[in-house]
Tab-separated table of C-alpha atoms in Angstrom:
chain	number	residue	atom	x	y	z
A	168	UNK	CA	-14.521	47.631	-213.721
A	169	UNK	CA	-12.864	50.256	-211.630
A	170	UNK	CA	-10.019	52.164	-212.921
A	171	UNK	CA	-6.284	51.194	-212.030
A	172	UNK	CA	-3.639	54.169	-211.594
A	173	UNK	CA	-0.025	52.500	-211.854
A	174	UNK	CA	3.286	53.522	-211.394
A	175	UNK	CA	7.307	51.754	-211.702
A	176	UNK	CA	9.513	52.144	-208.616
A	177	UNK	CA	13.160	53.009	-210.820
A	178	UNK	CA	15.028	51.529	-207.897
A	179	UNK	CA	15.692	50.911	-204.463
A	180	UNK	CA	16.543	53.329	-201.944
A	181	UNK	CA	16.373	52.776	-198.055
A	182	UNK	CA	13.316	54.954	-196.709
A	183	UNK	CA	12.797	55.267	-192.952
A	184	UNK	CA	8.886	56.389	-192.455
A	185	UNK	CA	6.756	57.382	-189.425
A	186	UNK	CA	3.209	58.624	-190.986
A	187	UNK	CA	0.579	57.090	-189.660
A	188	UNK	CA	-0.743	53.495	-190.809
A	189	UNK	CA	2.373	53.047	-192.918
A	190	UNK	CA	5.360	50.079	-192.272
A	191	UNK	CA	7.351	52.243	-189.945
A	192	UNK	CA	10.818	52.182	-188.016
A	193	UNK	CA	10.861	53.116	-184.674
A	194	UNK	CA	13.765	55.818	-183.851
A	195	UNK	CA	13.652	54.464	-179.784
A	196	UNK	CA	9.899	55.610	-178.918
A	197	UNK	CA	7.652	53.644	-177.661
A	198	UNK	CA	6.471	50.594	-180.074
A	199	UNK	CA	3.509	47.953	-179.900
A	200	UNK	CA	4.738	45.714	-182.061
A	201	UNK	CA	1.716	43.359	-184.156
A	202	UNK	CA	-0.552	42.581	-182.007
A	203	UNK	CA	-1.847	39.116	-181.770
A	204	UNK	CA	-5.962	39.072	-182.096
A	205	UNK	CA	-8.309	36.124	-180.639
A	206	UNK	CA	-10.927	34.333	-183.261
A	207	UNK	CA	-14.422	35.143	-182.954
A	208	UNK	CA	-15.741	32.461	-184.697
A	209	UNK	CA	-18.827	33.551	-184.780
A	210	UNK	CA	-19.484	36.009	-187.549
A	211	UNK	CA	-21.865	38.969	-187.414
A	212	UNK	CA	-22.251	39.696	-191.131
A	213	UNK	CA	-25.871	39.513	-190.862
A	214	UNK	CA	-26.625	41.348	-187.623
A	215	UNK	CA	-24.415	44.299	-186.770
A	216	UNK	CA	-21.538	44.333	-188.801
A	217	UNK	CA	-21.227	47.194	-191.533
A	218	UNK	CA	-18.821	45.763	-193.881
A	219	UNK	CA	-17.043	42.435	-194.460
A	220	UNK	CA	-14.017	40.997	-196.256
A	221	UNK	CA	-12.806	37.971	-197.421
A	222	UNK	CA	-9.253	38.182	-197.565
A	223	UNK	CA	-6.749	35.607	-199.297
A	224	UNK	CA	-3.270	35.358	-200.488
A	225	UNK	CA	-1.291	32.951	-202.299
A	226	UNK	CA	2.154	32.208	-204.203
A	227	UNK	CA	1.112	30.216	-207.336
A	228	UNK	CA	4.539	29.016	-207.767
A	229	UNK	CA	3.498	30.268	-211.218
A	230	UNK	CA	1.655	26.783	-211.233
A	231	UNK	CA	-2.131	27.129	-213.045
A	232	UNK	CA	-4.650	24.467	-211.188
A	233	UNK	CA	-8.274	25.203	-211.803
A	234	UNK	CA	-9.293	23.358	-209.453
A	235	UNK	CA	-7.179	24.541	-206.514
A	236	UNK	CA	-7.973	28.755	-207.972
A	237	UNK	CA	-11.969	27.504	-207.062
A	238	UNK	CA	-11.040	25.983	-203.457
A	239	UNK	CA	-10.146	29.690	-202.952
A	240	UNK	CA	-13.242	31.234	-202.667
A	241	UNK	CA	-15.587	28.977	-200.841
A	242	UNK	CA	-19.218	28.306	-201.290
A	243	UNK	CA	-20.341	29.536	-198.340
A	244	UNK	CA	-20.190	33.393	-199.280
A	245	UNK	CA	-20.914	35.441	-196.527
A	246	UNK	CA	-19.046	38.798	-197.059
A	247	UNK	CA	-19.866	41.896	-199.016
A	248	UNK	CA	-16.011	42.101	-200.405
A	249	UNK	CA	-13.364	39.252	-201.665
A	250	UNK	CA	-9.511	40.821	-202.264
A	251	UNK	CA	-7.636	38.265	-203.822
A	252	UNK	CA	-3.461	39.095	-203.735
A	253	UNK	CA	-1.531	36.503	-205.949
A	254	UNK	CA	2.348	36.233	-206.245
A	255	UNK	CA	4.303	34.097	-208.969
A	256	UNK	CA	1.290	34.127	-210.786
A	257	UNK	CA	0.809	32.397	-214.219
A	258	UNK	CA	-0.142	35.019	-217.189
A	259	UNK	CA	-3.182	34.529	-218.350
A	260	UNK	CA	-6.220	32.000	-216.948
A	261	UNK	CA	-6.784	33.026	-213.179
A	262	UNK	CA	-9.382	35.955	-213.666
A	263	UNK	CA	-11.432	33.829	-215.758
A	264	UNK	CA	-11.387	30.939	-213.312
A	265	UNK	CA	-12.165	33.260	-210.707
A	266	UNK	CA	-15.223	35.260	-212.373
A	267	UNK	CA	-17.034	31.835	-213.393
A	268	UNK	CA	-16.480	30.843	-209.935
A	269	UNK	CA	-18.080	33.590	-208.607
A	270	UNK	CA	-20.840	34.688	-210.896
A	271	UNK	CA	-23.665	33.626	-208.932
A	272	UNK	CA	-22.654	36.105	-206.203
A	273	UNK	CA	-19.994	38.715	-206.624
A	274	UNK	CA	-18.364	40.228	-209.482
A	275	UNK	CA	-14.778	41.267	-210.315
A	276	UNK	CA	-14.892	44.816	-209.840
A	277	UNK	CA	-11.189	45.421	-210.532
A	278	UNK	CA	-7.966	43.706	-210.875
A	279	UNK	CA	-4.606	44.710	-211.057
A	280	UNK	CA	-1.321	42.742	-212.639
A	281	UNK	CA	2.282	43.859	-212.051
A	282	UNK	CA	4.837	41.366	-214.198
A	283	UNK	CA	4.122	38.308	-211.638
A	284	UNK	CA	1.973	40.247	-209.291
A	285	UNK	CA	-1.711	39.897	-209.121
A	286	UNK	CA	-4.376	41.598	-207.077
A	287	UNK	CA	-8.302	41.227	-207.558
A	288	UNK	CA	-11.450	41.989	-206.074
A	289	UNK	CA	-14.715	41.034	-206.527
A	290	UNK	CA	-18.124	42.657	-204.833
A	291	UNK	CA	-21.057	41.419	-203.533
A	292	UNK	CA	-23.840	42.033	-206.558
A	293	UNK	CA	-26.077	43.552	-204.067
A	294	UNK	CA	-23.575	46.650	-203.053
A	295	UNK	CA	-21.783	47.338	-206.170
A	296	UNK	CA	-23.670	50.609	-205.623
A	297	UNK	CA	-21.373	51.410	-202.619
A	298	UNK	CA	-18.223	50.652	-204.064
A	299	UNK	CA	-15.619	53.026	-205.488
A	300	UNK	CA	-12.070	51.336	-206.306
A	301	UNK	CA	-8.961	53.006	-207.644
A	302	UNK	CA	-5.860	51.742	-207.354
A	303	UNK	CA	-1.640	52.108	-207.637
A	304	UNK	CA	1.296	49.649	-207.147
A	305	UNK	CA	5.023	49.620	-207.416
A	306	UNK	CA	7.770	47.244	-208.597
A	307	UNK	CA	11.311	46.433	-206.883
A	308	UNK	CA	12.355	43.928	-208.792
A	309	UNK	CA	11.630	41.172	-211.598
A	310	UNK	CA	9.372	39.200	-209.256
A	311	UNK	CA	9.293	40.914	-205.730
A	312	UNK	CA	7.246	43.663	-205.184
A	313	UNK	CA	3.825	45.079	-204.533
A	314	UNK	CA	0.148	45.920	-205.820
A	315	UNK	CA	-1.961	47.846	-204.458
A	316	UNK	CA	-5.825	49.198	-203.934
A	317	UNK	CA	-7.877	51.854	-202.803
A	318	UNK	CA	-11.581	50.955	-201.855
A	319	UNK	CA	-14.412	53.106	-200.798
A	320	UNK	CA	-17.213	51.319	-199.562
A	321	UNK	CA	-20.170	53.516	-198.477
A	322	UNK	CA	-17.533	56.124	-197.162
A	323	UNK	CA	-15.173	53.206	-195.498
A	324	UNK	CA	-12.002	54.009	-196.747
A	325	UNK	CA	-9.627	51.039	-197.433
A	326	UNK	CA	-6.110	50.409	-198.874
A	327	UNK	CA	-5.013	46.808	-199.546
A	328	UNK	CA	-1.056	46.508	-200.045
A	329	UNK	CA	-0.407	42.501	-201.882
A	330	UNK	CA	3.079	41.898	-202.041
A	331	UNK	CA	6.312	39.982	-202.519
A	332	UNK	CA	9.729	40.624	-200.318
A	333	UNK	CA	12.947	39.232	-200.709
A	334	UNK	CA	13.609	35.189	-200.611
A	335	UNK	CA	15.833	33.506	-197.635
A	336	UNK	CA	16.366	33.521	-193.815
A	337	UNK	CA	19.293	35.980	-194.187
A	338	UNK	CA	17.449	38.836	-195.587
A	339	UNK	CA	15.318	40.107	-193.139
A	340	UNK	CA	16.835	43.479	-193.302
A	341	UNK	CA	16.186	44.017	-197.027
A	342	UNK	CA	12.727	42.761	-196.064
A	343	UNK	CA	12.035	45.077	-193.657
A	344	UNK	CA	13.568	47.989	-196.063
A	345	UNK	CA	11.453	46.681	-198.516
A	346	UNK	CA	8.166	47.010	-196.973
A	347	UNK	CA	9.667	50.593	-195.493
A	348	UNK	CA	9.993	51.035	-199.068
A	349	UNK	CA	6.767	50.206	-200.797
A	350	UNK	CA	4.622	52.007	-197.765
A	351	UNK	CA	7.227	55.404	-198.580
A	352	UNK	CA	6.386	54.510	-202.496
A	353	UNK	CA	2.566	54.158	-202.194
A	354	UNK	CA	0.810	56.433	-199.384
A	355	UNK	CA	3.977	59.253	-199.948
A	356	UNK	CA	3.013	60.382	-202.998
A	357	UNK	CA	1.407	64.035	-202.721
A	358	UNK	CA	-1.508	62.806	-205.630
A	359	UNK	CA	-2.559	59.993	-203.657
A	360	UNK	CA	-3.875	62.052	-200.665
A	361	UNK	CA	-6.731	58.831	-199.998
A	362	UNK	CA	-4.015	56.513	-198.808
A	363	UNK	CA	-3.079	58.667	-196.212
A	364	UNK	CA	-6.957	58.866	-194.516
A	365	UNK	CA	-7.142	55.189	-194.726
A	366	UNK	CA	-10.179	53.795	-192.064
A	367	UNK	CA	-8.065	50.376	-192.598
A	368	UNK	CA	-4.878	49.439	-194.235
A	369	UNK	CA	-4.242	46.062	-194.729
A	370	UNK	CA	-1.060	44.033	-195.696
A	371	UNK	CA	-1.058	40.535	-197.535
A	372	UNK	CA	1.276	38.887	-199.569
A	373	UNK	CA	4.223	36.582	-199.711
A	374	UNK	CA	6.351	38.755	-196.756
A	375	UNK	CA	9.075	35.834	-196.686
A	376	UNK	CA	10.155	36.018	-192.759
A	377	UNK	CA	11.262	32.600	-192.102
A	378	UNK	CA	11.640	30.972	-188.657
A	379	UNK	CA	14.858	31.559	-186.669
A	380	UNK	CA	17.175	30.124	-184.482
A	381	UNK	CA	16.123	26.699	-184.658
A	382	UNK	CA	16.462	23.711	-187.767
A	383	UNK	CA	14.433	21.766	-189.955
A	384	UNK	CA	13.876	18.894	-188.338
A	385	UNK	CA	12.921	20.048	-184.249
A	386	UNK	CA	10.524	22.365	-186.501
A	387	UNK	CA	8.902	19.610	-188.199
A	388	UNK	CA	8.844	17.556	-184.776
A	389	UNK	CA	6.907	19.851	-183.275
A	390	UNK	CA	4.511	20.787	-186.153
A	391	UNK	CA	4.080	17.239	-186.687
A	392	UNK	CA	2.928	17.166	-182.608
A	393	UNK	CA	0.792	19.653	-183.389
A	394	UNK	CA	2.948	22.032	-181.105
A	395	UNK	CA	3.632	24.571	-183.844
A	396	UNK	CA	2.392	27.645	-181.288
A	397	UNK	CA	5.829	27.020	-179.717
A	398	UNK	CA	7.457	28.015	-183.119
A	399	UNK	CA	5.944	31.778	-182.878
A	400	UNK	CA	8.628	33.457	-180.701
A	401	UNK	CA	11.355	31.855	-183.821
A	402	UNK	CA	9.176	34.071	-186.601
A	403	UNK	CA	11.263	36.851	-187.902
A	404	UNK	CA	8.023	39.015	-189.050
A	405	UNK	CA	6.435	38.817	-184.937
A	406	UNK	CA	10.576	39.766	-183.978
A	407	UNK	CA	10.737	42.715	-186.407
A	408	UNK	CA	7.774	44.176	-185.265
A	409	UNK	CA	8.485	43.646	-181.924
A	410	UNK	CA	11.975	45.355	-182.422
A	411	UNK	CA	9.891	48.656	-184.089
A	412	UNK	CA	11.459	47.992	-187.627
A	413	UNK	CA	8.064	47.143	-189.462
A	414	UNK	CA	4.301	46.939	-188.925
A	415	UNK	CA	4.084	48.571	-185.511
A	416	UNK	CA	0.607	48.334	-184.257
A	417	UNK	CA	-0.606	46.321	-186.943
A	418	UNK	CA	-2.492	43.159	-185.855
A	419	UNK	CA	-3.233	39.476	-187.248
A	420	UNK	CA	-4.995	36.463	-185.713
A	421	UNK	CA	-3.376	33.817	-183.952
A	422	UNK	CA	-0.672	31.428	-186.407
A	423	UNK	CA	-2.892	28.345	-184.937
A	424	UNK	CA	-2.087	26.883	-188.408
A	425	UNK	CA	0.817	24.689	-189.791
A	426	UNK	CA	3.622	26.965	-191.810
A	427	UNK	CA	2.989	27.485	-195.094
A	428	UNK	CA	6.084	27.070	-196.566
A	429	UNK	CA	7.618	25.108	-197.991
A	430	UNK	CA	6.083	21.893	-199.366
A	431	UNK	CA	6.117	19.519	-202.110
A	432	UNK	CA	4.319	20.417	-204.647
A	433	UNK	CA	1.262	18.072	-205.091
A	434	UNK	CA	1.423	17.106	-201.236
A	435	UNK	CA	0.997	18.374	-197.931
A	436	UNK	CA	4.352	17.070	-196.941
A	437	UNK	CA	7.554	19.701	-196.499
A	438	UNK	CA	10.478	20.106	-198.548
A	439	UNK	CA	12.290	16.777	-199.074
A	440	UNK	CA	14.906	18.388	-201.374
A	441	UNK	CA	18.248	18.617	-200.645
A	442	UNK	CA	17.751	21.902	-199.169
A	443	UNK	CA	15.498	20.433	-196.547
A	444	UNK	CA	14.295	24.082	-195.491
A	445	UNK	CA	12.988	24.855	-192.219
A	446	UNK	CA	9.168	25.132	-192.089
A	447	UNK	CA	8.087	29.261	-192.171
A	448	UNK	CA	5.086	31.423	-192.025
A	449	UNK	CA	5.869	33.515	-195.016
A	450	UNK	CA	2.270	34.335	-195.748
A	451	UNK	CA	0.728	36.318	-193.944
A	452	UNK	CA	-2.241	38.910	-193.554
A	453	UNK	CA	-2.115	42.022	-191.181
A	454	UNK	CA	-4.509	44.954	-190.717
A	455	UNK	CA	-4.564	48.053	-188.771
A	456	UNK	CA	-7.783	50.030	-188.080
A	457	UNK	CA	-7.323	54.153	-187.885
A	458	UNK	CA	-7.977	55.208	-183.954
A	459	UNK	CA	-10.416	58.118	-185.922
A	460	UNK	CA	-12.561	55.768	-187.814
A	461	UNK	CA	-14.909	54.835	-185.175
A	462	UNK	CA	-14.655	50.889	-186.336
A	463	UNK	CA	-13.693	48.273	-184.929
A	464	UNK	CA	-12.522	45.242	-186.691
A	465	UNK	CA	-13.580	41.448	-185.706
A	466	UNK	CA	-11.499	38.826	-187.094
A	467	UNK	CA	-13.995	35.493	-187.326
A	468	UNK	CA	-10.968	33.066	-189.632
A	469	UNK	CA	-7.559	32.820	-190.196
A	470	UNK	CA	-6.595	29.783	-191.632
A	471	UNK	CA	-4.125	28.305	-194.279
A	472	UNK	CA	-5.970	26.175	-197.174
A	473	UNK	CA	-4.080	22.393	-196.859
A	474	UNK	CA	-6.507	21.117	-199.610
A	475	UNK	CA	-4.437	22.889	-201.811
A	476	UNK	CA	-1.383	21.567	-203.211
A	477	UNK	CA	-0.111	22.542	-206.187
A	478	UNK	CA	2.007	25.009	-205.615
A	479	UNK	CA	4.862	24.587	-202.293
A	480	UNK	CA	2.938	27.751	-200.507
A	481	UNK	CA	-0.380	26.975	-199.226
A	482	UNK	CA	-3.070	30.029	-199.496
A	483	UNK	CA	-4.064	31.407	-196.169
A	484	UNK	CA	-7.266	33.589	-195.683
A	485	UNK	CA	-8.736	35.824	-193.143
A	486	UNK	CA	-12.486	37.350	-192.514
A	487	UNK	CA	-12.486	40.620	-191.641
A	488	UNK	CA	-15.791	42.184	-190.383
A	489	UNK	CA	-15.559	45.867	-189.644
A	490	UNK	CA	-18.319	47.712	-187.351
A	491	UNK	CA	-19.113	51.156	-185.778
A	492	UNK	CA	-17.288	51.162	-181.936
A	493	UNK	CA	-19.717	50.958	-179.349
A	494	UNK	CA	-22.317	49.277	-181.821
A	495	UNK	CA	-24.576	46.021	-180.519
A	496	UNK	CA	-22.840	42.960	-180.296
């Protein structure tokens, strides 16, 4: 199992960043924004593609279901890489799940646990021969915070960044500060020179931006219609960006799926508590691909699980096919 490198953040300062592929502000240049990427449902793992990832995120609501860990990581296993990012995860039970789940195909290669943080991933048996892993992560606070990992895959550089930001509509400043933060905290460092050359850097976790400017129940109306592409220009994390405070020039696929927070636990329904929160799309998955790489990446799913339910987050996954620009089709 690869080897983990780990360090504590002692406490939070306000960073403003501008290397390249890290969570950047924008100091009134010129800013992209995340860009919103089209499905291609059909995926090219076996014809042209040169690497692909299974990506998935969840907030356990430090809940343990067995069966819900397996819906995770479906049967049908077409990708040379699964990276797992957990938050409010129980102690002990999930990498066991996991590894029986997958021992037929892939094996857990390395995993990495910050207090309620967890981050695995697992490789295809057939290429664990290509695959180099080391790792580093950082803490803000008791819960919030972030893991992450370096991969080298047959000279494909990767970093994957699983985190937790700060709880409620009203922070989306410490949010974005946060992720400023973390990126500062993790690809800064003058030892971890690989972060920096990243092919792909990608961001998943529980990010927290809620929906703005609108209440719970018009939200639900409209999910409920199926309209809930109308709710995208309300999402703090698409506004940030927009703005140049975060993620400029990362992308993510289409939000064609319900929010993902906040339900009842044990049911697909949303929060009947007295709190009756608005809907959000607090988890989310984003990647951006260096220019210099020479790949291109080709997003074939990105979906929220709804089968699983006990936890009030549902588990949303993305696969991520990278290949050489210019390559066949």
């Amino acid at each position: 199992m690869g080897n983990c490198i780990s360090f504590i953040l002692p406490k939070w300062r306000f960073s403003e960043l501008r290397s390249d592929g890290m969570v950047s502000v924008d100091e009134g240049g010129t800013h992209e924004g995340i860009k919103t990427i089209r499905i291609q449902k059909a995926c090219e793992f076996i014809t042209s593609s040169v690497l692909c990832v299974c990506i998935v995120t969840w907030n356990m609501n430090s809940k343990m279901s067995v069966q819900d860990v397996r819906k995770l990581v479906s049967s049908d296993r077409k990708f040379d890489l699964l990276v797992l990012g957990l938050q409010e995860a129980p102690k002990s039970g999930v990498a066991e799940v996991l590894q029986e789940a997958m021992a037929d195909t892939h094996s857990l290669l390395c995993q990495k646990t910050m207090q309620s943080l967890q981050m695995y991933l697992f490789g295809a048996k057939s290429s664990e021969s290509y695959i180099r892993v080391g790792g580093c992560g950082g803490v803000i606070g008791r819960k919030k915070g972030a893991v992450a990992m370096y991969i080298n895959f047959s000279g494909i550089r990767m970093v994957f960044v699983s985190c937790h930001l700060a709880a409620h509509e009203h922070k989306v400043e410490k949010r974005n500060s946060e992720c400023q933060h973390i990126s500062h905290s993790l690809f800064s460092k003058n030892d971890i020179h690989y972060a920096k050359s990243a092919d792909i850097t990608v961001w998943l976790g529980d990010l927290n931006y809620r929906l703005e400017g609108i209440s719970s129940m018009p939200a639900r109306k409209m999910i409920e219609e199926n309209r809930q592409s109308k709710l995208r220009d309300k999402d703090q994390l698409l506004q940030e960006a927009e703005k140049g405070q975060v993620f400029n020039g990362y992308c993510e696929g289409t939000l064609s799926f319900k929010p993902t927070y906040k339900y009842n636990v044990g049911s697909s329904n949303y929060d009947t508590s007295y709190k009756i929160r608005v809907p959000s799309w607090t988890d989310r998955i984003l990647f951006k691909v260096d220019q210099s790489s020479g790949l291109d990446a080709i997003l074939s799913s990105y979906e929220a699980l709804d089968c699983v339910r006990s936890s009030d987050h549902k588990p949303v996954k993305a696969h991520l096919c990278l290949k050489v620009r210019g390559g066949d089709a």
